[in-house]
Amino acid sequence: MPGFELWGEEEKKEVNDVLETGILMRYGFDGPRKGIWKSKQLEEAICRRFGSKYAQLTSSGTSALTTALAALGIGAGDEVIMPSFTFVASFESLLSIGAIPVLADVDETLTLDPSAVEKAITPRTKCVVPVHMCGSMADIDALSAICKKYNLILLEDACQSIGATYKGKQVGTIGHAGTFSFDFVKIITCGEGGVVMTNSEEVYIKCDGYTDHGHDHKGSDRGADQHPFIGYNYRISELHAAVGLAQIRRLDDFLDIQKRNHSFLKDILSQLPEISFRKIPDPDGDSCTFLSWFLPTEEITRSVVNELRAQGILAGNFYWYDNNWHYVRKWDHLKNVTALNRLTDAQEAALNKLKSQDFSASDAVMSRCISTAISLLWTDEQIREKGEKILNVIKKALSGQKEAI
Ligand SMILES: *Cc1c(COP(=O)(O)O)cnc(C)c1O
């Protein structure tokens, strides 16, 4: 999955350019920076590579989501529909701008079930945030149609799916805005960082100001800039952008390796008819950072997970159903509203209802799902060995199951 696996000379060279001048900030210092503008260069590279009109770098994927939400005009009391399976950043960004997270079920795409989204819409709904989880994509056509029908904003969280496409378009560039994360474990990394992509000049200008204390960036004297609205500091540093600049040039190589390793492993696991695979709305567009597969029941899946653990080969295989960070089942801090600061009454009321919300449709999918992270470093021999070991563990679990009957 992650670009950090192939850290090398290219990244060091880009960082060194910044270290030579010592100008670690992306704005100002026009003289001493000697023409080195890594953040600007990375934004241009992102626009070119993904076909977005505008790109605004941020300090993280989480702050990219927060920035996009604010720039799209979403705030206090607005309901935003997000999936039950995603990273905690989804609700963190929503809560931080005063919005109300409304959780909807996922289906076998491991992303928002469009029919669950439609059922979750109320007169207060303002936006839908599909999360393109684990390298693949949501059913964007169905979700776009719902957003059009109800006049809702579509914000794509493509943090985990850099380089994935849907019907020829890059995910993250299809909705009103979209985000990537460049944190350390994403497909390409800056160490820490993120980006908002949009085709709307108005949304972009708002993102640009919001991430830098409201600066309008119209002159060359920062102190004389106007502040047309209130902002925050979600800036990326030049050091981080420099790493990303080297990584984006290598993205297509990373994707090629991932796709190859993914298809090799999938061929091996396909030998067992009891294994089924994640539904992918556009299979050709999968970025292939994970191979996600299902077993027939939760019981069999649990015994496979236990056996993988016992054999010391669980690492790299994710059973999200038990995971503290990615699935609603373990989000006790959210359901108990354990926040450091007071949330709004409307937010508290909505979160209190999560404890009794029925997520059985999501449970039925997630309790049978294991995602295997695809490494860029695997040799063919290692993939074969890994695949065979997983197959044997599953066969053992299945035969144990038969004996029990
Ligand atoms: C990683 C991730 C984020 C947040 O990105 P950070 O850069 O770690 O803040 C948001 N959404 C999803 C789905 C992610 O995987």
Short mmCIF file of C-alpha atoms and ligand atoms in Angstrom, two decimals, residues 60-62 65 86-87 89 131 133 157 159-160 181-183 186 193, ligand 1:
data_model
loop_
_atom_site.label_atom_id
_atom_site.label_comp_id
_atom_site.label_asym_id
_atom_site.label_seq_id
_atom_site.Cartn_x
_atom_site.Cartn_y
_atom_site.Cartn_z
CA SER A 60 -3.36 16.43 6.78
CA GLY A 61 -6.21 14.53 5.17
CA THR A 62 -8.36 15.37 8.19
CA LEU A 65 -11.86 17.35 4.87
CA THR A 86 -14.38 4.69 7.39
CA PHE A 87 -11.50 6.19 9.34
CA ALA A 89 -11.29 11.38 10.56
CA VAL A 131 -15.41 7.31 1.45
CA MET A 133 -12.20 2.82 1.28
CA ASP A 157 -13.11 11.28 0.72
CA CYS A 159 -7.83 9.68 1.18
CA GLN A 160 -7.20 5.93 0.78
CA SER A 181 -4.39 12.18 2.54
CA PHE A 182 -0.63 12.02 2.25
CA ASP A 183 -0.06 10.69 5.76
CA LYS A 186 -1.14 6.31 2.29
CA GLY A 193 -0.27 16.20 4.44
C1 LIG B 1 -6.14 8.59 6.39
C2 LIG B 1 -7.54 8.96 6.21
C3 LIG B 1 -8.03 10.23 6.52
C4 LIG B 1 -7.25 11.25 7.26
O1 LIG B 1 -6.01 11.52 6.81
P1 LIG B 1 -4.86 12.05 7.80
O2 LIG B 1 -3.90 12.61 6.80
O3 LIG B 1 -4.30 10.87 8.53
O4 LIG B 1 -5.43 13.08 8.67
C5 LIG B 1 -9.34 10.53 6.22
N1 LIG B 1 -10.16 9.63 5.68
C6 LIG B 1 -9.74 8.39 5.39
C7 LIG B 1 -10.68 7.42 4.77
C8 LIG B 1 -8.42 8.00 5.67
O5 LIG B 1 -8.02 6.76 5.43
#
